[in-house]
Coordinates of C-alpha atoms in Angstrom, one line a residue:
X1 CA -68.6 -30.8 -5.2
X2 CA -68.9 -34.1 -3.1
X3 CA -66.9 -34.2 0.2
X4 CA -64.8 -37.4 0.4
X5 CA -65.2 -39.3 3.1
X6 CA -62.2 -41.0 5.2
X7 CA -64.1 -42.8 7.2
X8 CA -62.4 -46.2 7.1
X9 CA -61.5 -49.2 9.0
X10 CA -58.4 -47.1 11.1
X11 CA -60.1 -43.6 11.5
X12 CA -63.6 -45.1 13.1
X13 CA -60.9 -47.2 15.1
X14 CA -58.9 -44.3 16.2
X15 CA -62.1 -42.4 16.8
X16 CA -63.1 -45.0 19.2
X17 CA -59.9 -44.4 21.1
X18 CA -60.8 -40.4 20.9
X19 CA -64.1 -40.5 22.6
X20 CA -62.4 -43.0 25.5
X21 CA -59.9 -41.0 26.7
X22 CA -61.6 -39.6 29.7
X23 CA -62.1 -43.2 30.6
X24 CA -58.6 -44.1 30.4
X25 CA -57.8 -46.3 33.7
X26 CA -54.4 -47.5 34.8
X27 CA -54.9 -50.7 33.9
X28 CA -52.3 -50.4 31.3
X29 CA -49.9 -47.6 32.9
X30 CA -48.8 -46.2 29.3
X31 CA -52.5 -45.9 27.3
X32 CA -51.8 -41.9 27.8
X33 CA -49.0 -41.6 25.9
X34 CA -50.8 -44.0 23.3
X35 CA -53.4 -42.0 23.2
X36 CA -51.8 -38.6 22.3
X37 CA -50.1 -40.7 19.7
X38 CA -53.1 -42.0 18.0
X39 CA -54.3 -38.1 18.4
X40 CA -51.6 -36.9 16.4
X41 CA -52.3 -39.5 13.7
X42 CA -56.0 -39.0 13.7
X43 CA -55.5 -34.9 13.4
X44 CA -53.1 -36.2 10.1
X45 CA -55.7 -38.1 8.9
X46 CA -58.7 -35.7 9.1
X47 CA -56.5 -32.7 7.9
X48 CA -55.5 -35.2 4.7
X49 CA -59.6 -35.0 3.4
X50 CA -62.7 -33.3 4.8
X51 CA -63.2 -35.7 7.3
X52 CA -67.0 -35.7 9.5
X53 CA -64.9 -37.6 12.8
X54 CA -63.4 -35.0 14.6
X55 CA -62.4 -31.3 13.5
X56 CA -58.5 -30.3 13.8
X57 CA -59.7 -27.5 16.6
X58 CA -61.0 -30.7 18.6
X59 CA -58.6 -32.8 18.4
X60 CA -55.8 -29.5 19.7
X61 CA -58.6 -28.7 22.4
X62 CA -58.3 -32.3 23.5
X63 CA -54.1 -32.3 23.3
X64 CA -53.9 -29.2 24.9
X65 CA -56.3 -30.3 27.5
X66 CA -54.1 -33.8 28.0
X67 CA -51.1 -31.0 29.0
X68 CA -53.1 -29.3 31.2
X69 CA -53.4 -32.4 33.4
X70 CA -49.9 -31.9 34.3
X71 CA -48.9 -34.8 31.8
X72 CA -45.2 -33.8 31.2
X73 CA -43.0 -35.5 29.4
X74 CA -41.3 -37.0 32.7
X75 CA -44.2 -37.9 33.9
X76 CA -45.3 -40.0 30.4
X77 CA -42.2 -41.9 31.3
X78 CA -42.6 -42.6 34.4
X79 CA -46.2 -44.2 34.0
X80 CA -44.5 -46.2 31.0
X81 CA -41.4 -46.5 33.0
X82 CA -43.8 -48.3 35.9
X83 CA -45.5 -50.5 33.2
X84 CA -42.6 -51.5 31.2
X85 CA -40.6 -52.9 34.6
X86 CA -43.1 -54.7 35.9
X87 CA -43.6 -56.6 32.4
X88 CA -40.3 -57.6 32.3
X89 CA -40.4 -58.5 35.4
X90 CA -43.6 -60.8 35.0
X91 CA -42.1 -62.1 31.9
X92 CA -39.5 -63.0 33.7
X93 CA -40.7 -64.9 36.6
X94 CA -43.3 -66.4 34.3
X95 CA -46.4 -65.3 35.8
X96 CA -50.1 -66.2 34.3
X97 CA -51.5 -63.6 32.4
X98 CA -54.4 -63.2 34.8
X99 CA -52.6 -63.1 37.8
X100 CA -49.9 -60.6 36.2
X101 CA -53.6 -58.4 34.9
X102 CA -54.4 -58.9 38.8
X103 CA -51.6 -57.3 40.6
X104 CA -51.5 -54.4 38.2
X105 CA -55.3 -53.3 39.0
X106 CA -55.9 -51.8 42.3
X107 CA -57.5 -52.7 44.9
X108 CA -59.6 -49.5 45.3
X109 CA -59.3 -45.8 43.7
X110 CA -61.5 -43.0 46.2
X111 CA -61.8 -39.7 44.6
X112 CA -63.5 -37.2 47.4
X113 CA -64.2 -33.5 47.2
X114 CA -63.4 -31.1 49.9
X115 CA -64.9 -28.2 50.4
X116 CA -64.0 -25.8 53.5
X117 CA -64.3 -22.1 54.3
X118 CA -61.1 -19.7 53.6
X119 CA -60.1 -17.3 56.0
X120 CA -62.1 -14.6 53.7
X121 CA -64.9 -16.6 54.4
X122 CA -65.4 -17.6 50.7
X123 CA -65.8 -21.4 50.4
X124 CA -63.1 -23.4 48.5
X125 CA -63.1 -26.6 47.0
X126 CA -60.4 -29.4 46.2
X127 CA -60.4 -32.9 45.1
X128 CA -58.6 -35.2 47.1
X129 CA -57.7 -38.8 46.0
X130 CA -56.5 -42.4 47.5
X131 CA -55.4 -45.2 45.5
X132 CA -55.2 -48.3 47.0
X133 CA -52.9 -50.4 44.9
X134 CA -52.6 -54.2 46.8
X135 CA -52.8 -55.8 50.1
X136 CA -52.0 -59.0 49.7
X137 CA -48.9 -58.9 52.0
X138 CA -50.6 -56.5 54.7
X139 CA -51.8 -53.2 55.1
X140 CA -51.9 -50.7 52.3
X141 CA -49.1 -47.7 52.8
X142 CA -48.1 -44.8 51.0
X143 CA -47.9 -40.5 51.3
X144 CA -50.3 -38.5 51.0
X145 CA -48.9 -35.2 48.6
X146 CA -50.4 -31.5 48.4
X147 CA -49.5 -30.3 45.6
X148 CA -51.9 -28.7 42.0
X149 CA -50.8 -31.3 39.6
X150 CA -51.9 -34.2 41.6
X151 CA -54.1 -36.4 39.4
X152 CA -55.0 -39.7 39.2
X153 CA -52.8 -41.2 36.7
X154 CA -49.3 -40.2 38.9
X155 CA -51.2 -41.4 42.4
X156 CA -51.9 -44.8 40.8
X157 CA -48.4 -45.1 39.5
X158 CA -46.8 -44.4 43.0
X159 CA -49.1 -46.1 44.1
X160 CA -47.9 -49.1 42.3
X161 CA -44.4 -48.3 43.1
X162 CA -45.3 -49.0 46.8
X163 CA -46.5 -51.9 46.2
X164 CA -43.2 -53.5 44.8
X165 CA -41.3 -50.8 47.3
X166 CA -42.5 -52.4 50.7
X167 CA -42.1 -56.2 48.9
X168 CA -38.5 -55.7 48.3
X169 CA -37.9 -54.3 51.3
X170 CA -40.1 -57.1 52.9
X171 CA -41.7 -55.1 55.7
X172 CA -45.6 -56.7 55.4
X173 CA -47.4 -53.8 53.4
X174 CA -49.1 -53.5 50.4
X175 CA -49.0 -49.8 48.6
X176 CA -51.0 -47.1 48.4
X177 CA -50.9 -43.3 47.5
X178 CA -53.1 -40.4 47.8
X179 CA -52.8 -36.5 47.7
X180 CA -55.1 -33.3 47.4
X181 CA -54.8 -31.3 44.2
X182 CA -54.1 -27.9 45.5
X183 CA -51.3 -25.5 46.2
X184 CA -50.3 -25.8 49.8
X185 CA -48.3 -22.4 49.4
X186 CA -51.4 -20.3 48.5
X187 CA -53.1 -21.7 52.1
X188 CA -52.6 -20.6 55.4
X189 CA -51.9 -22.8 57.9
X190 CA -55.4 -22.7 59.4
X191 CA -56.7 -23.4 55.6
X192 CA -54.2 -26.5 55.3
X193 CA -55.8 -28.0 58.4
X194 CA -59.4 -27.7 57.7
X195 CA -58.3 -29.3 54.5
X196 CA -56.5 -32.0 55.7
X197 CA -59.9 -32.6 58.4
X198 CA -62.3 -32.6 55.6
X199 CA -60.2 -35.4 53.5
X200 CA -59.7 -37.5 56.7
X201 CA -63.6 -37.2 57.7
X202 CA -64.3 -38.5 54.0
X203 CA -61.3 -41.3 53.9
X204 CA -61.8 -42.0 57.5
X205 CA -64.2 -45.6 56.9
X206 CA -61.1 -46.5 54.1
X207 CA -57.7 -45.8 56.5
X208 CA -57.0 -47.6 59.1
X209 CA -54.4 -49.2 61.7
X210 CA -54.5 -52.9 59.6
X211 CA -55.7 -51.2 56.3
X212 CA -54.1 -48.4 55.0
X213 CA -51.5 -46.5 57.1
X214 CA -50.6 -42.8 55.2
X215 CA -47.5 -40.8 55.6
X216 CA -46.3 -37.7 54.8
X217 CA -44.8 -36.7 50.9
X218 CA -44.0 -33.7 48.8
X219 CA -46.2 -30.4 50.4
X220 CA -47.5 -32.6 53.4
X221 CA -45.3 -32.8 56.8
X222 CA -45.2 -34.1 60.6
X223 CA -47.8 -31.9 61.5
X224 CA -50.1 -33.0 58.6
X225 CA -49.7 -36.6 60.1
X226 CA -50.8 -34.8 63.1
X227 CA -53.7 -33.3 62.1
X228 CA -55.1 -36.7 60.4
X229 CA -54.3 -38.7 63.2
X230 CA -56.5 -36.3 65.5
X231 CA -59.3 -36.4 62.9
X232 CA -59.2 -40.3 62.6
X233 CA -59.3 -40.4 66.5
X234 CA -62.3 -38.5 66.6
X235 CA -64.1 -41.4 64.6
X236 CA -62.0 -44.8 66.2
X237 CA -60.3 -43.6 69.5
X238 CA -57.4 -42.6 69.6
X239 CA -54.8 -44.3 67.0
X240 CA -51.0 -43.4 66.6
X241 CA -50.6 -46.2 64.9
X242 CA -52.9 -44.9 61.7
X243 CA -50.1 -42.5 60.3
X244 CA -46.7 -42.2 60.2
X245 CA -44.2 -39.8 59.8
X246 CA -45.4 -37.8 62.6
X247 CA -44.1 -35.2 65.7
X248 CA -42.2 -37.5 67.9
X249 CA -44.5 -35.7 71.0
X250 CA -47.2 -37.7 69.2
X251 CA -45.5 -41.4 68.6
X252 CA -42.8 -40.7 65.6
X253 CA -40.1 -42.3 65.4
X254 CA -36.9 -41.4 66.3
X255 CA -34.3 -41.8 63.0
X256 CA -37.4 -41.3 61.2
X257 CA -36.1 -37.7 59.7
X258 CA -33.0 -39.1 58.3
X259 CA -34.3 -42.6 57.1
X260 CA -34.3 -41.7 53.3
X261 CA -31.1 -40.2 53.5
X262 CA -29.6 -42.9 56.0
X263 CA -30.9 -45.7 53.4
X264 CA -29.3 -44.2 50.8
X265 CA -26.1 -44.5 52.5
X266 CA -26.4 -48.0 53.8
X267 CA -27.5 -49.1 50.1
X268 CA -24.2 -47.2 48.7
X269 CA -22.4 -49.3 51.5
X270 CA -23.9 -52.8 50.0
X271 CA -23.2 -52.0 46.6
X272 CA -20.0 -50.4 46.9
X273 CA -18.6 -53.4 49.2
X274 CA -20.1 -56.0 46.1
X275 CA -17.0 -54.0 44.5
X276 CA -14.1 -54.4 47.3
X277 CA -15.0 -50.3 47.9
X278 CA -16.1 -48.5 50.6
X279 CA -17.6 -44.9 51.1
X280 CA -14.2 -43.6 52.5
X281 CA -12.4 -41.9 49.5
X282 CA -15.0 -41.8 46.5
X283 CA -16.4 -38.9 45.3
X284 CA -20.0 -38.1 45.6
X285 CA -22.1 -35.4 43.1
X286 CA -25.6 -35.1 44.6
X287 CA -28.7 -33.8 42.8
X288 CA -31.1 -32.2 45.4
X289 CA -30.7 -30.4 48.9
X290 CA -34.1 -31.4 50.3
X291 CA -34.4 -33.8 53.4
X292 CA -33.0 -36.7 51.3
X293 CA -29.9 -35.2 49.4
X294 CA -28.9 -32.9 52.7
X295 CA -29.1 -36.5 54.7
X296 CA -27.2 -38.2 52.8
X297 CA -24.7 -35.2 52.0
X298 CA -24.2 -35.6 55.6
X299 CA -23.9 -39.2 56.7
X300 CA -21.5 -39.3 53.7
X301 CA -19.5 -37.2 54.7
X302 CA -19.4 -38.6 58.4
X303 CA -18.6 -41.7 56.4
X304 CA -15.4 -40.6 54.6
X305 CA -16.9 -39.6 51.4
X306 CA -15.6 -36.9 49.6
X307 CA -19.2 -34.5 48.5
X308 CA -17.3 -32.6 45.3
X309 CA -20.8 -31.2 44.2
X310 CA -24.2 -30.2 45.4
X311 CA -27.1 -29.0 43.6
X312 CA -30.8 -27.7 44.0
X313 CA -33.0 -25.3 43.2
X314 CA -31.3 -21.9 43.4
X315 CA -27.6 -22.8 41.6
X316 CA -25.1 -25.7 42.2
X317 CA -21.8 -25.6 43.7
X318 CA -18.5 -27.8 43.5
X319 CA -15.0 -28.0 45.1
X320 CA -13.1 -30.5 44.0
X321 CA -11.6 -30.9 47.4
X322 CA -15.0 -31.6 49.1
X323 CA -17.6 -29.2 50.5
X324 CA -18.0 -28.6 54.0
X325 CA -21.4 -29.7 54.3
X326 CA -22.1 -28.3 57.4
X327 CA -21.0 -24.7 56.7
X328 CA -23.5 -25.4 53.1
X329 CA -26.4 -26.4 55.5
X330 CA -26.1 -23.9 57.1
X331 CA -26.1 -21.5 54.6
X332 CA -28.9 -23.3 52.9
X333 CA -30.7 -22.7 56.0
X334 CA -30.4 -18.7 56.3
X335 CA -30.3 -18.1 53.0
X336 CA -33.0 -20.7 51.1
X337 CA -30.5 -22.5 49.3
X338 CA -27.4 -22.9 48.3
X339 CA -26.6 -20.0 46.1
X340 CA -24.1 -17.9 47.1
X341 CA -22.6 -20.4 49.8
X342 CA -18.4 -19.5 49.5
X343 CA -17.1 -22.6 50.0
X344 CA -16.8 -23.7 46.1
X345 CA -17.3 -22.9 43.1
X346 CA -20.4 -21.8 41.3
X347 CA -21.4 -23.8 38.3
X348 CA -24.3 -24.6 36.1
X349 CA -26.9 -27.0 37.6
X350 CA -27.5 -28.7 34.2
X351 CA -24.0 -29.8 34.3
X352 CA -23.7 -31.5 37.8
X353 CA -25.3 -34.3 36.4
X354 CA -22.2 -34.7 34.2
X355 CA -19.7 -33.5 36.7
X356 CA -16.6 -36.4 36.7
X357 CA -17.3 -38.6 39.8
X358 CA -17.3 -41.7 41.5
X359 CA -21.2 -41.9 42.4
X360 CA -23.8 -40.0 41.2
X361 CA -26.7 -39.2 43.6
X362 CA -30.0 -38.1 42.0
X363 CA -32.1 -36.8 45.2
X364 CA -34.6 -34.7 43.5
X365 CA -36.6 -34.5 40.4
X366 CA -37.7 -37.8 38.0
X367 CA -36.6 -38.2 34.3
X368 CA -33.0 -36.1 34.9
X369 CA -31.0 -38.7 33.0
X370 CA -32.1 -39.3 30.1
X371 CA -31.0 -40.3 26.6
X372 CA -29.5 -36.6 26.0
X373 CA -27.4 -36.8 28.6
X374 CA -26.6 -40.6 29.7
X375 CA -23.7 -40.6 27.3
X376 CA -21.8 -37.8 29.4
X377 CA -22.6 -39.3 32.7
X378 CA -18.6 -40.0 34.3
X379 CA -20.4 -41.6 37.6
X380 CA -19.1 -45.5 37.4
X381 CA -22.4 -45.9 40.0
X382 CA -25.7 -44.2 40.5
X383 CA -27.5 -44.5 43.1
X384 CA -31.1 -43.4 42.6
X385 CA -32.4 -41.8 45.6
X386 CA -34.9 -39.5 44.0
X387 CA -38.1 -41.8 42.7
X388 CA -37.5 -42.8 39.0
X389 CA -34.4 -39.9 37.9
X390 CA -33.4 -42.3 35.3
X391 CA -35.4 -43.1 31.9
X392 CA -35.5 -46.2 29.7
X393 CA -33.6 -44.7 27.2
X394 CA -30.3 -43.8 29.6
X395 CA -31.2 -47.4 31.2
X396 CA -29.8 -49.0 28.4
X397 CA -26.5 -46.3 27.1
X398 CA -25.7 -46.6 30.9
X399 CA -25.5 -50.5 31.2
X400 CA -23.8 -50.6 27.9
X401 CA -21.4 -47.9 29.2
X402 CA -21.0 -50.6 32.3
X403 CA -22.5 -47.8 34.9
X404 CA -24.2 -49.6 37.5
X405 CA -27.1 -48.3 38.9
X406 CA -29.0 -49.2 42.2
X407 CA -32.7 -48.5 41.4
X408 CA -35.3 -46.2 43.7
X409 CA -37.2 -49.1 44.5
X410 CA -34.7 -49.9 46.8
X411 CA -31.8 -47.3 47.3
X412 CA -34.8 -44.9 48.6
X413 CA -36.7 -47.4 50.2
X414 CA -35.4 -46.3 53.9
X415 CA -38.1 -44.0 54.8
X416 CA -40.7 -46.6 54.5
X417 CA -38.9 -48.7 56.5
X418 CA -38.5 -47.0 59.3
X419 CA -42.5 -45.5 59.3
X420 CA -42.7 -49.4 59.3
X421 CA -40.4 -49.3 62.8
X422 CA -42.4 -46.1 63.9
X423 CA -45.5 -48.7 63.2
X424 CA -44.4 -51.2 65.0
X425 CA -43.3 -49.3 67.9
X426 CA -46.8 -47.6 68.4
X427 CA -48.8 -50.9 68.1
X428 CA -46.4 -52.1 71.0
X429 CA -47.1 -49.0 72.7
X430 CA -43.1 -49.5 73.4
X431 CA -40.3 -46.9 71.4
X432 CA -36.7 -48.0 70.4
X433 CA -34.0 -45.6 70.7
X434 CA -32.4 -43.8 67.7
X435 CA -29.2 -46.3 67.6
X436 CA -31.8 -49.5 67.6
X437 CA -33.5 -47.6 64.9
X438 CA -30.5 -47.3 62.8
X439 CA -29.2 -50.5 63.4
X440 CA -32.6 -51.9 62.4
X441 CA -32.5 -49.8 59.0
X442 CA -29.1 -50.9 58.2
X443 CA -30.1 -55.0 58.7
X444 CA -33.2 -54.2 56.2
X445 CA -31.5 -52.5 53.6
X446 CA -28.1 -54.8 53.4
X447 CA -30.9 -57.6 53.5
X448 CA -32.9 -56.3 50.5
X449 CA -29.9 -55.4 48.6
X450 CA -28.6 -59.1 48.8
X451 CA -32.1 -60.7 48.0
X452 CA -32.0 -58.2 44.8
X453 CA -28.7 -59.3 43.6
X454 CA -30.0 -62.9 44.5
X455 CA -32.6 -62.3 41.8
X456 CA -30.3 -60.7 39.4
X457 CA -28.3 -64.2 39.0
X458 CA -31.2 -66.7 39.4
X459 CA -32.7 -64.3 35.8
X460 CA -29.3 -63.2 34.7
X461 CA -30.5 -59.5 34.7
X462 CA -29.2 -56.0 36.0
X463 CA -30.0 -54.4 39.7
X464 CA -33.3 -52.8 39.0
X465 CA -34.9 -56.1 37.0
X466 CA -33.5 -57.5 40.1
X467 CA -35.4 -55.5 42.2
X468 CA -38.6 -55.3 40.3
X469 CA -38.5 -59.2 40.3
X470 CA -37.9 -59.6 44.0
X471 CA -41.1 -57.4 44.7
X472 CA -43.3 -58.6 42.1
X473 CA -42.3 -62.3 42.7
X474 CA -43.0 -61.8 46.8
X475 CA -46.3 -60.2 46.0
X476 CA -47.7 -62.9 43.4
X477 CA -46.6 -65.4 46.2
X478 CA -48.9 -63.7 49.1
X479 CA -51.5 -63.4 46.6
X480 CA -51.2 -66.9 45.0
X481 CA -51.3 -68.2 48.4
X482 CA -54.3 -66.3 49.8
X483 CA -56.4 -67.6 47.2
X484 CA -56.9 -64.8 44.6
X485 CA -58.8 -67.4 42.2
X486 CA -61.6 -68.2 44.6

C-alpha cells in the first residue's frame, strides 16, 4: 500500500518554522508562543496521514523541551505582553518601520560560561548572560538575577522593559539585564562569590562606569554588588560607581532599600490626588511581603492608609480594621512569613486578589490578574508594583470595568531611580542624606507620572499606553537625533 504524502505548501512551511526554533531571537518578543502554536498544528497535520516531516514523538520531545526552558504560561505573556505595548505604542506615535525594528533589537546579547570549583572540590559550571538592550539616552542599566530558570528570552524582555523604564522616568540610561542560571540556595556563600568573580572577570571589558551599570534583582543582593565591584576594580581601579545597589560602607545609597517601596507610594499619591483623594483613609490589599510590598505596607501606613490585607508566600491575612504592620513585620521576620501572625484573620491567598478594596497592590509574582479573575477584582485602582502582574486579557475587562491602573513601568520605577542617585552621588564622590534622597524620589516620580498622563491626552489612551509612549517616544528622539541612519 502507498503511503500518502502531506507534504504541501503549509506543512514544508510549518516545517521550516520547526527546524528554526533553536534560532528564535527576540526580534519579535512573541515568536515562542507562535511557535508552539504552529507545533501543535504541525503534530495535527502529520498525525492526519503518514507524514515523512517530523514524527508525533518529535514534535512532543520538542514541546516538552520548549517547557523545560521555564516557558510558563506567565512568562509567554509577558514576552507578548512586552511586544504588544511597545507596538501600540509605535503605532501610536507613528514611528518608521525601521526605526521602530531598531529600538526593539538589542544593542548586544553576551552569553559566558562559568566554571568554578565547589567546596567538595568537584568543578561546576553555569551559564551566565547580559543583554544589552539600548543606549541611546546613556549608559545601559539593569539587575543582574540568580535564579535556574534564567534564560535568554526573559533577560531580553526585561531587558527591554529597562529600556522604556529609565525613559519614562528620564534618568539618562538605556536598559540592560543579565543573570546566571543557577540556584543560589543550593550554593554556599563561598560558592556564590567565586561565581559572581568568574561572571565579572568574563563581562568585565562589556560593564562599565559610562556603559553598563548592574544592580542587584531576584537571588542577587548588596553584597553581590559588592563582590562585582571588587572584581571590576581589580581590572579598572577602583569603581563604585560601576554597580549599584550596594553596602552603604562601600558607596550605596542611603533610601536606596526602600526606593521600590517609597515609589510606589509617591506614584499612589499622583494618581490618587488626579482623583481629589489622598492615601489617608483608603484601603490597601497588598500582594507580596518582600522588600517592595513590606515597604510600601509601611510608608502606607505612616501615610494614613488603612492595610486590610497582606499576602505572600506562606498564607494571607486580613482585618478589616487594618493590620498593624509593624507587629506583621515582625512576625514575618521570626517566623519566615506571615502565617500564623494573630493580628487578623487567616484567609486564602488566591482570594486577596479579589478582597473588596480601595487599591489593589500587586508586589509579587507576574500574570496574577488575569482574564479568570479581572471580573472579581473590587479595587477602583491598581497599582502595579510587581513587574507585569496584569495580562492583556484583564487589561481590557478592567478598563471596561472603569479600574484604573498605574502600570510597572512606572509605579515600580523607584528603585532605578534612586541607583541613579546612588550613581550620581559616587561619580561626585559627594553623598546626599536620606531626606534629600527622598525628596529627590518624590520630584522624579510626581514628574513622570504627569509626563504619562500628558501622553495619555495628546493619544487619547489609558495610563500604561501612556507610559509606554512617553518611553518609547523619548528613546526614538535620542536615537533619531544621534544619527541612527548613518
Amino acid at each position: 500500500m502507498q503511503t500518502r504524502s502531506c507534504i504541501t505548501p503549509e506543512t514544508n512551511f510549518l516545517r521550516l518554522c520547526f527546524l528554526n526554533l533553536s534560532r528564535l531571537h527576540d526580534g519579535a518578543l512573541c515568536g515562542l508562543y507562535i511557535h508552539i502554536t504552529y507545533l501543535k498544528r504541525l503534530h495535527d497535520l502529520c498525525a492526519a496521514a503518514a507524514c515523512p516531516l517530523l514524527d508525533s514523538n518529535t514534535l512532543l520531545c520538542s514541546y516538552s523541551g520548549l517547557l523545560r526552558r521555564g516557558i510558563s504560561s506567565n512568562r509567554m505573556n509577558a514576552l507578548a505582553a512586552t511586544s504588544r505595548n511597545f507596538k501600540q505604542a509605535a503605532k501610536l506615535l507613528g514611528l518608521d518601520s525601521k526605526l521602530e525594528k531598531s529600538l526593539l533589537i538589542p544593542f548586544r546579547e553576551i552569553k559566558v560560561e562559568c566554571t568554578i570549583p565547589k567546596d567538595d572540590g568537584t568543578l561546576a559550571s553555569y551559564v551566565g548572560f547580559r543583554v544589552q538592550h539600548d543606549n541611546a539616552r546613556g549608559p545601559m542599566k539593569g539587575g543582574i538575577r540568580y535564579h535556574h530558570e534564567v534564560e535568554p528570552d526573559e533577560v531580553n524582555a526585561l531587558a527591554q522593559l529597562m529600556t522604556w523604564k529609565t525613559a519614562v522616568a528620564n534618568i539618562p540610561y538605556g536598559g540592560a539585564k543579565g543573570g546566571i542560571g543557577c540556584s543560589p540556595g543550593d550554593l554556599s556563600i563561598s560558592e556564590l562569590e567565586r561565581l559572581t568573580r568568574v561572571f565579572t572577570q568574563k563581562i568585565h571589558d562589556l560593564i562599565g562606569i559610562h556603559t553598563d551599570v548592574p544592580a542587584p534583582d531576584m537571588g542577587t543582593n548588596g553584597q553581590t554588588m559588592a563582590w562585582i565591584l571588587d572584581e571590576y576594580s581589580k581590572f579598572h581601579g577602583y569603581s563604585p560607581a560601576v554597580v549599584t545597589g550596594k553596602p552603604v560602607d562601600l558607596g550605596g545609597s542611603l533610601g536606596r532599600d526602600a526606593a521600590t517601596g517609597r515609589g510606589v507610594l509617591f506614584a499612589t499619591e499622583a494618581l490618587l490626588a488626579e482623583h481629589g483623594k489622598t492615601v489617608a483613609g483608603q484601603r490597601f490589599v497588598i500582594q507580596g511581603f518582600g522588600n517592595v510590598g513590606s515597604w510600601a505596607a509601611q510608608l502606607i501606613t505612616e501615610a494614613g492608609g488603612k492595610v486590610i490585607a497582606i499576602s505572600d508566600v506562606t498564607g494571607a491575612v486580613k482585618n478589616i480594621n487594618g493590620l498593624d504592620i509593624a507587629k506583621l513585620m515582625k512576625h514575618s521576620a521570626e517566623n519566615r512569613g506571615i502565617k500564623g501572625f494573630q493580628g487578623g484573620d487567616a484567609v486564602d491567598s488566591n482570594s486577596l486578589l479579589t478582597e473588596d478594596c480601595d487599591v489593589l497592590i500587586p508586589a509579587a509574582l507576574g500574570g496574577v490578574i488575569n482574564k479568570d479573575n479581572a471580573d472579581d477584582i473590587k479595587a477602583k485602582y491598581i497599582i502595579e508594583a510587581a513587574n507585569h502582574p496584569t495580562d492583556p486579557e484583564a487589561d481590557e475587562i478592567l478598563a471596561k470595568k472603569g479600574v484604573l491602573i498605574l502600570p510597572d513601568i512606572l509605579a515600580n520605577s523607584g528603585g532605578v531611580t534612586v541607583s541613579y542617585f546612588e550613581w550620581v552621588q559616587n561619580i561626585q564622590g559627594f553623598m546626599w542624606d536620606e531626606e534629600k534622597v527622598n525628596r529627590e524620589l518624590k520630584t522624579y516620580m510626581t514628574r513622570a507620572f504627569r509626563d504619562t498622563k500628558e501622553m495619555c491626552h495628546s493619544h487619547h489612551c489609558d495610563l500604561r499606553m501612556g507610559a509606554f509612549t512617553l518611553g518609547v517616544n523619548r528613546v526614538a528622539r535620542a536615537t533619531v537625533l544621534r544619527g541612527w541612519e548613518a
